[in-house]
mmCIF file of C-alpha atoms in Angstrom:
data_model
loop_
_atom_site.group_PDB
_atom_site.id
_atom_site.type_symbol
_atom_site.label_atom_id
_atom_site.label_comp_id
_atom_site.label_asym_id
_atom_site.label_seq_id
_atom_site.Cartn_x
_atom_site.Cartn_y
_atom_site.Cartn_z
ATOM 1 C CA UNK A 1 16.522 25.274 8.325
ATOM 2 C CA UNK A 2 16.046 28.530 10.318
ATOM 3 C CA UNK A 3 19.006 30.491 9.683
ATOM 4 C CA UNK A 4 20.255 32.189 6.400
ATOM 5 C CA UNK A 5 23.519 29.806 6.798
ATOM 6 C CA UNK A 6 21.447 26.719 6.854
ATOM 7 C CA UNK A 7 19.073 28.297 4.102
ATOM 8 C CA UNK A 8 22.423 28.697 2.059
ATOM 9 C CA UNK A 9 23.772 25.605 2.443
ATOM 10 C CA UNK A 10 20.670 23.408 1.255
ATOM 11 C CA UNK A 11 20.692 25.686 -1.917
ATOM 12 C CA UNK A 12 24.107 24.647 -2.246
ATOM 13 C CA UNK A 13 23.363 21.048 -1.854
ATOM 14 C CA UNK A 14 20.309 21.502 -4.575
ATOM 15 C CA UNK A 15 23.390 23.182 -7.140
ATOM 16 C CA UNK A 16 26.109 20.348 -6.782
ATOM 17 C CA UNK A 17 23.043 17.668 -7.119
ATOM 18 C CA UNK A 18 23.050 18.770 -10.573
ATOM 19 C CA UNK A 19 26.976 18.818 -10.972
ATOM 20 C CA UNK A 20 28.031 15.496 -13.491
ATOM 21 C CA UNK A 21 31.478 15.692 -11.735
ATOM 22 C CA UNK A 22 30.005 15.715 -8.178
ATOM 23 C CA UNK A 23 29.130 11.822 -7.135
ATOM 24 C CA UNK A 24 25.787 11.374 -5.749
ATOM 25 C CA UNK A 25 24.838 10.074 -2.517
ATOM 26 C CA UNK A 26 24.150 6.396 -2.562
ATOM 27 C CA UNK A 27 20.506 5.678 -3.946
ATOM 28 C CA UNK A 28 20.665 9.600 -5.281
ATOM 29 C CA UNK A 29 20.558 10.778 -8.978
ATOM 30 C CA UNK A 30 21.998 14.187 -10.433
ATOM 31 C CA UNK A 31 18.906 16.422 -10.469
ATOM 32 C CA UNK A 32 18.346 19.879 -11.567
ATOM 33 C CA UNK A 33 15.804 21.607 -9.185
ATOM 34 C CA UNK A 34 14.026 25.118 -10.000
ATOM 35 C CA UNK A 35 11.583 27.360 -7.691
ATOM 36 C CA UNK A 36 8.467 28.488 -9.486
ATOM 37 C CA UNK A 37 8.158 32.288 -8.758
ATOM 38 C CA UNK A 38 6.084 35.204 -9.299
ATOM 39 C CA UNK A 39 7.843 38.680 -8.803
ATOM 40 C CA UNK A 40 9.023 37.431 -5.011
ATOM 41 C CA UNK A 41 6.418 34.898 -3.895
ATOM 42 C CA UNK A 42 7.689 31.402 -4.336
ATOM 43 C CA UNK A 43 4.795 29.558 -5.686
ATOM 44 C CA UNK A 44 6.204 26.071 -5.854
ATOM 45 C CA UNK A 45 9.339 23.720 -7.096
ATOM 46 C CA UNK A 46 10.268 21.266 -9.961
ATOM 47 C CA UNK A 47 13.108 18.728 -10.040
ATOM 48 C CA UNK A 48 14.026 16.854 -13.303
ATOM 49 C CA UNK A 49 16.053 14.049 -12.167
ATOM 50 C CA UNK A 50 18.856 13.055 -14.878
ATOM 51 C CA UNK A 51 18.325 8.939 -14.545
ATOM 52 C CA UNK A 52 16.461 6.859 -12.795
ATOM 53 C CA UNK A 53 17.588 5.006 -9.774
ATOM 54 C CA UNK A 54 15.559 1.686 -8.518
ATOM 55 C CA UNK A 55 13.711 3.564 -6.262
ATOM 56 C CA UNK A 56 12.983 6.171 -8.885
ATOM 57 C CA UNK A 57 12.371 3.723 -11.564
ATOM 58 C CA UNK A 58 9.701 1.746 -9.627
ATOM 59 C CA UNK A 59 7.760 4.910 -7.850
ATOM 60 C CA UNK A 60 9.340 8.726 -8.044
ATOM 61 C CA UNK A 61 10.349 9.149 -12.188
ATOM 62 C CA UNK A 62 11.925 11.284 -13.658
ATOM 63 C CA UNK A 63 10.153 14.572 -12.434
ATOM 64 C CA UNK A 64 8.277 15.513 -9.536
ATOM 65 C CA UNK A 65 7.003 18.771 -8.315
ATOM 66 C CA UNK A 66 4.722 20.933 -5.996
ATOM 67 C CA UNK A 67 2.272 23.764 -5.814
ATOM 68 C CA UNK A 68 1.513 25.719 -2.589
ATOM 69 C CA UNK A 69 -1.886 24.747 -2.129
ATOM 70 C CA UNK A 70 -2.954 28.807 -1.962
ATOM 71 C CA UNK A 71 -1.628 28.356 -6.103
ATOM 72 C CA UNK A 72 -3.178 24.989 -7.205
ATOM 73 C CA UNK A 73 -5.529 25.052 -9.975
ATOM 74 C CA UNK A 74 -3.848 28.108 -11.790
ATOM 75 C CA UNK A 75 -2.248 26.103 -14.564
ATOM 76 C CA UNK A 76 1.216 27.098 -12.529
ATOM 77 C CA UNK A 77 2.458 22.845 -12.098
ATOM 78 C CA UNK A 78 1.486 22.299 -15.849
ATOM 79 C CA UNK A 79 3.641 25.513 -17.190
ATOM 80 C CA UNK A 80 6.557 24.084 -15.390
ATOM 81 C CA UNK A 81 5.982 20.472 -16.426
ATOM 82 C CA UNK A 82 6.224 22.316 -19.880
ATOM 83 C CA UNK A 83 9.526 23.618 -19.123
ATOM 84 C CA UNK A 84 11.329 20.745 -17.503
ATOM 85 C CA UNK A 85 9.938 18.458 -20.061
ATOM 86 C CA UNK A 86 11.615 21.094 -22.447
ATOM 87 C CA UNK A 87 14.809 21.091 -20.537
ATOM 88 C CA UNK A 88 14.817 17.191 -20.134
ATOM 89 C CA UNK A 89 14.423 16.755 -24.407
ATOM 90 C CA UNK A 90 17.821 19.101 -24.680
ATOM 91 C CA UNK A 91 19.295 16.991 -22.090
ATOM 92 C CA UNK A 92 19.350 14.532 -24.976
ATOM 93 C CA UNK A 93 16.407 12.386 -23.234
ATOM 94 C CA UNK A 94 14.403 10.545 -25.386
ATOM 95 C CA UNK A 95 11.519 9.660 -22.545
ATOM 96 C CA UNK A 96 10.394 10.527 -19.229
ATOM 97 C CA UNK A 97 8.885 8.657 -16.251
ATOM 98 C CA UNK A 98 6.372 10.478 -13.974
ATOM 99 C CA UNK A 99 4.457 8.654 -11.468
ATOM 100 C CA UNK A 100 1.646 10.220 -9.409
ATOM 101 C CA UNK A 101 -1.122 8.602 -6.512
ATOM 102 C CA UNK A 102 -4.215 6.962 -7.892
ATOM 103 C CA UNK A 103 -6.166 9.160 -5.783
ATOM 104 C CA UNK A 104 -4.397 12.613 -7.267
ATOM 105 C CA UNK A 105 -6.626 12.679 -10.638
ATOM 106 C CA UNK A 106 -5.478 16.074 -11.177
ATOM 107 C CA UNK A 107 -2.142 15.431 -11.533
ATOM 108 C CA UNK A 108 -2.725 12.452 -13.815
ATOM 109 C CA UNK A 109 -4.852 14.303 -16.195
ATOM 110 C CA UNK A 110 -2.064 16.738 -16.141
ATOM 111 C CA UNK A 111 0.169 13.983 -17.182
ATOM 112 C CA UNK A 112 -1.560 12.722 -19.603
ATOM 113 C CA UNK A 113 -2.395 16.306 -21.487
ATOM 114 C CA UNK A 114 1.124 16.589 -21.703
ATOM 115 C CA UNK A 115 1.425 12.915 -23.268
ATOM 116 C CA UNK A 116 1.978 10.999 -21.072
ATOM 117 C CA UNK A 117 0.927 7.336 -21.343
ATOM 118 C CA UNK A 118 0.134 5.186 -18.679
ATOM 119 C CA UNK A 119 2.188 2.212 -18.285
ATOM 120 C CA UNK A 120 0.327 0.767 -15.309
ATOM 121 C CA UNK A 121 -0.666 0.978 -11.485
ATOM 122 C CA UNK A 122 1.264 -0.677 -9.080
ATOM 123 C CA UNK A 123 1.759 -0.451 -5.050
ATOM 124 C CA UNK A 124 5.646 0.753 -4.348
ATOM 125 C CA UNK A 125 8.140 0.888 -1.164
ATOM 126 C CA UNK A 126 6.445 4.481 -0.913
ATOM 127 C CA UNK A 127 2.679 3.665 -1.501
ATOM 128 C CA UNK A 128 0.631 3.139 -4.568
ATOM 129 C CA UNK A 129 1.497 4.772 -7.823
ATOM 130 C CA UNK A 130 0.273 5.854 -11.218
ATOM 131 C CA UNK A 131 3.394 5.006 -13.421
ATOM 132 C CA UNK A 132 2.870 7.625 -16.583
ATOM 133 C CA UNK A 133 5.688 7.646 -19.903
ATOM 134 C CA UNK A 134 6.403 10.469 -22.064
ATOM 135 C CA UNK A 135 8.155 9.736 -25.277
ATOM 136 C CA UNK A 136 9.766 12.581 -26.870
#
């Protein structure tokens, strides 16, 4: 993606992923996606993903996200977990599924502050994951 026309069109692909009358891809959920900014530095991204596919089920959740590394440790991933946890309860969801490494311990901590409970740790398709529940 090196042009403003092929900048444009993967925003536009992010927008109709969260469109209910727009199918998804095969293996895809709807998903809502935001970019964590400050004034105009873009500090990270957070999707909430509206169900749970097999795939997403057994390793990715419900919600996944990323800090520029130059931004870590700022509190900026667990403010948005905050606000798509927010968005996902008026979505009419009644729990969540977040999965993270067993290595990351920061991001599992940050789970679990926000309540999330640890179902258990299993190796996926994609590696070996923390599997973490939030009940609303």
């Amino acid at each position: 993606m090196t042009s403003q026309e092929g900048f444009a069109a993967w925003v536009a692909k992010l927008l109709r992923s969260a469109d209910a009358a727009v199918e998804p891809a095969p293996g895809r959920a709807h998903s809502t996606y935001w970019w964590i900014t400050h004034e105009d530095i873009c500090l990270g991204a957070i999707e909430l993903r509206h169900a749970l596919t097999p795939l997403l089920l057994e390793a990715g959740g419900h919600i996944g996200y990323s800090v520029c590394p130059r931004y870590r440790r700022r509190g900026i991933a667990t403010w948005a977990l905050d606000v798509a946890l927010e968005r996902a309860r008026s979505r009419g969801m009644d729990r969540v599924l977040l999965t993270c490494s067993p290595d990351n311990h920061v991001s599992g901590r940050m789970i679990e502050n926000a309540g999330g409970v640890l179902e258990d740790v299993r190796d996926t398709v994609v590696g070996p994951k923390r599997r973490y529940w939030i009940v609303f």
